[in-house]
């Protein structure tokens, strides 16, 4: 299977919850990052051994070697970055919420539909071993009909 190349936009706090998942995946590799804060970008690059760093998100979006854009910036910037990435033929993983308004979320969905690429919001715990085991128990009917759960 091909290893997909990931570009991270936004190297602040939330990206630290994304990086373990990327590191564990045999199918993806983080190869580049962007942040308008040059110092935060430099520290991120050092921490995760990433040398392709830019303060301009469009550099990642327009890079033909990048397959996935992981958006980890404040949510008022999600829609324009996601739409640009989808229009450039990239898959997009976007931190939640997708956007601050339903209209912008719909614009993102429309861009996804037009591009044929994937758009997903970050659901970090959905793919943990514990969550998968619980889902398997539910699917097998072990717990009966589950209508609501709270952790």
Coordinates of N, CA and C in Angstrom, one line a residue:
X1 N 0.8 -1.2 0.0 CA 0.0 0.0 0.0 C 0.9 1.3 0.0
X2 N 0.5 2.3 -0.7 CA 1.2 3.5 -0.8 C 1.1 4.3 0.6
X3 N 2.2 4.9 0.9 CA 2.2 5.8 2.1 C 1.7 7.1 1.7
X4 N 0.7 7.6 2.3 CA 0.2 9.0 2.0 C 1.0 10.0 2.8
X5 N 1.3 11.1 2.1 CA 2.0 12.2 2.7 C 1.1 13.2 3.3
X6 N 1.4 13.6 4.5 CA 0.5 14.5 5.3 C 1.2 15.8 5.5
X7 N 0.5 16.9 5.3 CA 0.9 18.3 5.6 C 0.1 18.8 6.8
X8 N 0.7 19.3 7.8 CA 0.0 19.8 9.0 C -0.1 21.4 8.8
X9 N -1.3 21.9 9.0 CA -1.4 23.4 9.0 C -1.9 23.7 10.4
X10 N -1.0 24.4 11.2 CA -1.3 24.8 12.6 C -0.5 23.9 13.5
X11 N 0.5 24.5 14.1 CA 1.4 23.6 15.0 C 1.3 24.0 16.5
X12 N 0.1 24.5 16.8 CA -0.2 24.8 18.2 C -0.6 23.6 19.0
X13 N -1.4 23.8 20.0 CA -1.7 22.7 21.0 C -2.4 21.5 20.4
X14 N -3.5 21.6 19.7 CA -4.3 20.5 19.3 C -3.6 19.5 18.4
X15 N -2.6 20.0 17.7 CA -1.9 19.1 16.8 C -1.2 18.0 17.5
X16 N -0.9 18.2 18.8 CA -0.2 17.2 19.6 C -1.1 16.0 19.8
X17 N -2.4 16.2 19.7 CA -3.3 15.0 19.8 C -3.4 14.3 18.5
X18 N -3.0 14.9 17.4 CA -3.1 14.3 16.1 C -1.8 13.5 15.8
X19 N -0.7 14.0 16.3 CA 0.6 13.4 15.9 C 0.8 11.9 16.3
X20 N 0.3 11.5 17.5 CA 0.5 10.0 17.8 C -0.3 9.1 16.8
X21 N -1.4 9.5 16.4 CA -2.1 8.8 15.3 C -1.4 8.7 14.0
X22 N -0.9 9.8 13.6 CA -0.1 9.8 12.4 C 1.2 8.9 12.5
X23 N 1.8 9.0 13.7 CA 3.0 8.2 14.0 C 2.7 6.7 13.9
X24 N 1.6 6.3 14.4 CA 1.2 4.9 14.5 C 0.8 4.3 13.1
X25 N 0.4 5.2 12.2 CA -0.2 4.7 11.0 C 0.9 4.2 10.0
X26 N 0.8 3.0 9.5 CA 1.7 2.5 8.5 C 1.4 3.1 7.1
X27 N 0.3 3.8 7.0 CA -0.1 4.2 5.7 C 0.0 5.7 5.5
X28 N 0.6 6.4 6.5 CA 0.7 7.9 6.4 C 2.0 8.4 7.0
X29 N 2.5 9.5 6.5 CA 3.7 10.0 7.1 C 3.6 11.6 7.0
X30 N 3.8 12.2 8.1 CA 3.8 13.7 8.2 C 5.1 14.1 7.6
X31 N 5.1 14.9 6.5 CA 6.3 15.3 5.8 C 6.5 16.8 5.8
X32 N 5.5 17.6 6.2 CA 5.6 19.1 6.1 C 4.6 19.7 7.1
X33 N 4.9 20.9 7.5 CA 4.1 21.7 8.4 C 4.1 23.1 8.1
X34 N 3.0 23.8 8.5 CA 2.9 25.2 8.3 C 2.3 25.9 9.5
X35 N 2.8 27.1 9.8 CA 2.2 27.9 10.9 C 2.7 29.3 10.7
X36 N 1.8 30.3 10.9 CA 2.2 31.7 10.8 C 3.1 32.1 11.9
X37 N 3.2 31.4 13.0 CA 4.1 31.7 14.1 C 5.4 30.9 13.8
X38 N 6.4 31.6 13.3 CA 7.6 30.9 12.9 C 8.3 30.2 14.0
X39 N 8.3 30.8 15.2 CA 9.0 30.1 16.3 C 8.2 28.8 16.7
X40 N 6.9 28.8 16.8 CA 6.2 27.6 17.1 C 6.4 26.6 16.0
X41 N 6.5 27.0 14.8 CA 6.7 26.1 13.6 C 8.1 25.5 13.8
X42 N 9.1 26.2 14.1 CA 10.5 25.7 14.3 C 10.5 24.7 15.4
X43 N 9.9 25.0 16.5 CA 9.8 24.0 17.7 C 9.1 22.7 17.3
X44 N 8.0 22.9 16.6 CA 7.3 21.7 16.1 C 8.2 20.8 15.2
X45 N 8.8 21.5 14.3 CA 9.7 20.7 13.4 C 10.8 20.0 14.1
X46 N 11.4 20.6 15.1 CA 12.4 20.0 15.9 C 11.8 18.8 16.7
X47 N 10.7 19.0 17.3 CA 10.1 18.0 18.2 C 9.7 16.7 17.4
X48 N 9.3 16.9 16.1 CA 8.8 15.8 15.3 C 9.7 15.5 14.1
X49 N 10.8 16.0 14.1 CA 11.8 15.8 13.0 C 11.2 16.0 11.7
X50 N 10.6 17.2 11.5 CA 10.1 17.6 10.2 C 10.8 18.8 9.7
X51 N 11.4 18.7 8.5 CA 12.3 19.8 8.0 C 11.6 20.6 7.0
X52 N 10.5 20.1 6.4 CA 9.8 20.9 5.4 C 8.8 21.8 6.1
X53 N 9.2 23.0 6.4 CA 8.4 24.0 7.2 C 8.2 25.2 6.4
X54 N 7.0 25.8 6.5 CA 6.7 27.0 5.9 C 5.7 27.8 6.7
X55 N 5.8 29.2 6.6 CA 4.8 30.0 7.3 C 3.6 30.3 6.4
X56 N 3.6 29.7 5.2 CA 2.5 30.0 4.2 C 1.7 28.7 4.0
X57 N 0.5 28.6 4.5 CA -0.3 27.3 4.3 C -0.5 26.9 2.8
X58 N -0.6 27.9 1.9 CA -0.7 27.6 0.5 C 0.4 26.8 0.0
X59 N 1.6 26.9 0.6 CA 2.7 26.1 0.1 C 2.4 24.6 0.3
X60 N 1.8 24.2 1.3 CA 1.4 22.8 1.6 C 0.2 22.4 0.7
X61 N -0.8 23.3 0.6 CA -2.0 23.0 -0.2 C -1.6 22.8 -1.6
X62 N -0.7 23.6 -2.1 CA -0.3 23.5 -3.6 C 0.8 22.5 -3.8
X63 N 1.4 21.9 -2.8 CA 2.5 20.9 -3.0 C 1.9 19.6 -3.6
X64 N 2.3 19.2 -4.8 CA 1.8 18.0 -5.4 C 2.2 16.7 -4.7
X65 N 3.2 16.8 -3.8 CA 3.6 15.6 -3.1 C 2.8 15.3 -1.9
X66 N 2.0 16.2 -1.5 CA 1.2 16.1 -0.2 C -0.2 15.6 -0.6
X67 N -0.6 14.5 0.1 CA -1.9 13.9 -0.2 C -3.0 14.3 0.7
X68 N -2.7 14.6 2.0 CA -3.6 14.9 3.1 C -3.2 16.2 3.7
X69 N -4.2 17.1 4.0 CA -3.9 18.3 4.8 C -4.7 18.1 6.1
X70 N -3.9 18.2 7.2 CA -4.5 18.1 8.6 C -4.6 19.5 9.1
X71 N -5.8 20.0 9.3 CA -6.0 21.4 9.7 C -6.2 21.5 11.2
X72 N -5.2 22.2 11.9 CA -5.2 22.3 13.3 C -5.1 23.8 13.8
X73 N -5.8 24.7 13.1 CA -5.8 26.1 13.4 C -7.2 26.5 14.1
X74 N -7.3 27.7 14.6 CA -8.6 28.1 15.2 C -9.7 27.9 14.1
X75 N -10.9 27.6 14.6 CA -12.0 27.2 13.7 C -12.5 28.2 12.7
X76 N -12.2 29.5 13.0 CA -12.6 30.5 12.0 C -11.8 30.5 10.7
X77 N -10.7 29.7 10.8 CA -9.9 29.5 9.6 C -10.1 28.2 8.9
X78 N -10.9 27.3 9.5 CA -11.0 26.0 8.9 C -11.6 26.0 7.5
X79 N -12.7 26.6 7.3 CA -13.4 26.5 6.0 C -12.5 27.0 4.8
X80 N -11.9 28.2 4.9 CA -11.1 28.6 3.7 C -9.9 27.6 3.4
X81 N -9.3 27.2 4.5 CA -8.2 26.2 4.3 C -8.6 24.9 3.7
X82 N -9.7 24.4 4.3 CA -10.2 23.1 3.9 C -10.7 23.1 2.4
X83 N -11.4 24.2 2.1 CA -11.9 24.3 0.7 C -10.8 24.5 -0.3
X84 N -9.8 25.2 0.1 CA -8.6 25.4 -0.8 C -7.9 24.0 -1.0
X85 N -7.8 23.3 0.1 CA -7.1 22.0 0.0 C -7.9 21.0 -0.8
X86 N -9.2 20.9 -0.6 CA -10.1 20.0 -1.4 C -10.0 20.4 -2.8
X87 N -10.1 21.7 -3.1 CA -10.0 22.2 -4.5 C -8.7 21.9 -5.2
X88 N -7.6 21.7 -4.3 CA -6.3 21.3 -4.8 C -6.1 19.8 -4.9
X89 N -7.2 19.1 -4.6 CA -7.1 17.6 -4.7 C -6.6 16.9 -3.5
X90 N -6.6 17.5 -2.4 CA -6.1 16.9 -1.1 C -7.3 16.3 -0.3
X91 N -7.0 15.3 0.4 CA -7.9 14.8 1.5 C -7.7 15.8 2.6
X92 N -8.8 15.9 3.5 CA -8.7 16.9 4.6 C -9.1 16.2 5.9
X93 N -8.3 16.3 6.9 CA -8.7 16.0 8.3 C -8.7 17.4 9.0
X94 N -9.9 17.7 9.5 CA -10.1 19.1 10.1 C -10.5 18.9 11.6
X95 N -9.8 19.6 12.4 CA -10.1 19.6 13.8 C -11.5 20.2 14.0
X96 N -12.2 19.8 15.0 CA -13.6 20.3 15.2 C -13.6 21.6 16.0
X97 N -14.7 22.3 15.9 CA -15.8 22.1 14.9 C -15.3 22.4 13.5
X98 N -15.9 21.8 12.5 CA -15.5 22.1 11.1 C -15.5 23.5 10.8
X99 N -16.5 24.3 11.2 CA -16.5 25.7 10.9 C -17.5 26.4 11.9
X100 N -17.4 27.7 12.0 CA -18.3 28.4 12.9 C -19.7 28.6 12.5
X101 N -20.1 28.3 11.3 CA -21.4 28.5 10.8 C -21.9 27.3 10.0
X102 N -23.2 27.0 9.9 CA -23.7 25.9 9.1 C -23.4 26.2 7.6
X103 N -23.4 27.5 7.2 CA -23.2 27.8 5.8 C -21.7 27.4 5.4
X104 N -20.8 27.7 6.3 CA -19.4 27.4 6.0 C -19.2 25.9 6.0
X105 N -19.9 25.2 6.9 CA -19.8 23.7 6.8 C -20.3 23.2 5.5
X106 N -21.4 23.7 5.1 CA -22.0 23.3 3.8 C -21.1 23.6 2.6
X107 N -20.4 24.8 2.7 CA -19.4 25.1 1.6 C -18.3 24.1 1.6
X108 N -17.9 23.6 2.8 CA -16.8 22.6 2.9 C -17.3 21.3 2.3
X109 N -18.6 20.9 2.6 CA -19.2 19.7 2.1 C -19.3 19.8 0.6
X110 N -19.7 20.9 0.1 CA -19.8 21.1 -1.4 C -18.5 20.9 -2.1
X111 N -17.4 21.5 -1.5 CA -16.1 21.4 -2.0 C -15.6 19.9 -2.0
X112 N -16.0 19.2 -0.9 CA -15.7 17.8 -0.8 C -16.3 17.0 -1.9
X113 N -17.6 17.3 -2.1 CA -18.4 16.6 -3.2 C -17.8 16.8 -4.5
X114 N -17.4 18.1 -4.8 CA -16.9 18.4 -6.1 C -15.5 17.8 -6.3
X115 N -14.7 17.6 -5.3 CA -13.4 17.1 -5.4 C -13.3 15.6 -5.4
X116 N -14.3 14.9 -4.8 CA -14.2 13.5 -4.7 C -13.2 13.0 -3.7
X117 N -12.7 13.9 -2.9 CA -11.8 13.6 -1.8 C -12.5 13.5 -0.5
X118 N -11.8 13.0 0.5 CA -12.4 12.8 1.9 C -12.2 14.1 2.7
X119 N -13.3 14.4 3.5 CA -13.3 15.4 4.5 C -13.7 14.8 5.8
X120 N -12.9 14.9 6.8 CA -13.3 14.3 8.1 C -12.9 15.2 9.2
X121 N -13.8 15.2 10.2 CA -13.4 16.0 11.4 C -12.7 15.1 12.4
X122 N -11.8 15.7 13.2 CA -11.0 14.9 14.1 C -11.9 14.2 15.2
X123 N -11.8 12.9 15.2 CA -12.5 12.1 16.2 C -11.5 11.1 16.8
X124 N -10.6 11.7 17.6 CA -9.4 11.0 18.1 C -9.7 9.7 18.9
X125 N -10.7 9.8 19.7 CA -11.0 8.6 20.6 C -11.7 7.5 19.9
X126 N -12.3 7.8 18.8 CA -13.1 6.9 18.0 C -12.3 5.7 17.6
X127 N -11.0 5.9 17.4 CA -10.1 4.8 16.8 C -9.2 4.2 17.9
X128 N -9.4 4.5 19.2 CA -8.6 3.9 20.2 C -9.0 2.5 20.4
X129 N -8.1 1.7 21.0 CA -8.4 0.3 21.2 C -9.6 0.1 22.1
X130 N -9.8 0.9 23.1 CA -10.9 0.8 24.0 C -12.2 1.1 23.2
X131 N -12.2 2.1 22.4 CA -13.5 2.5 21.7 C -13.8 1.4 20.7
X132 N -12.8 0.9 20.0 CA -13.0 -0.2 19.0 C -13.6 -1.5 19.7
X133 N -13.0 -1.8 20.9 CA -13.5 -3.0 21.6 C -15.0 -2.8 22.1
X134 N -15.3 -1.6 22.6 CA -16.7 -1.3 23.0 C -17.6 -1.4 21.8
X135 N -17.2 -0.9 20.6 CA -18.0 -0.9 19.4 C -18.2 -2.3 19.0
X136 N -17.2 -3.2 19.1 CA -17.4 -4.6 18.7 C -18.4 -5.3 19.6
X137 N -18.4 -5.0 20.9 CA -19.3 -5.5 21.9 C -20.8 -5.1 21.5
X138 N -20.9 -3.8 21.2 CA -22.2 -3.3 20.8 C -22.7 -4.0 19.5
X139 N -21.8 -4.1 18.5 CA -22.2 -4.8 17.2 C -22.6 -6.2 17.4
X140 N -21.9 -6.9 18.4 CA -22.2 -8.3 18.6 C -23.5 -8.5 19.5
X141 N -24.1 -7.4 20.0 CA -25.3 -7.5 20.8 C -25.1 -7.8 22.2
X142 N -23.8 -7.9 22.6 CA -23.5 -8.3 24.0 C -24.1 -7.3 25.0
X143 N -24.3 -6.1 24.7 CA -24.8 -5.1 25.6 C -26.3 -4.8 25.4
X144 N -26.9 -5.6 24.5 CA -28.3 -5.3 24.2 C -28.5 -4.2 23.2
X145 N -29.6 -3.6 23.2 CA -29.8 -2.4 22.3 C -29.3 -1.1 23.0
X146 N -28.3 -0.6 22.5 CA -27.7 0.6 23.1 C -28.3 1.9 22.4
X147 N -28.9 2.7 23.1 CA -29.5 3.9 22.6 C -28.7 5.2 23.0
X148 N -28.0 5.1 24.1 CA -27.2 6.2 24.5 C -26.1 5.7 25.5
X149 N -25.0 6.3 25.4 CA -23.9 6.0 26.3 C -23.1 7.3 26.7
X150 N -22.6 7.3 27.9 CA -21.9 8.5 28.4 C -20.6 8.0 29.1
X151 N -19.6 8.6 28.9 CA -18.3 8.2 29.6 C -17.9 9.3 30.6

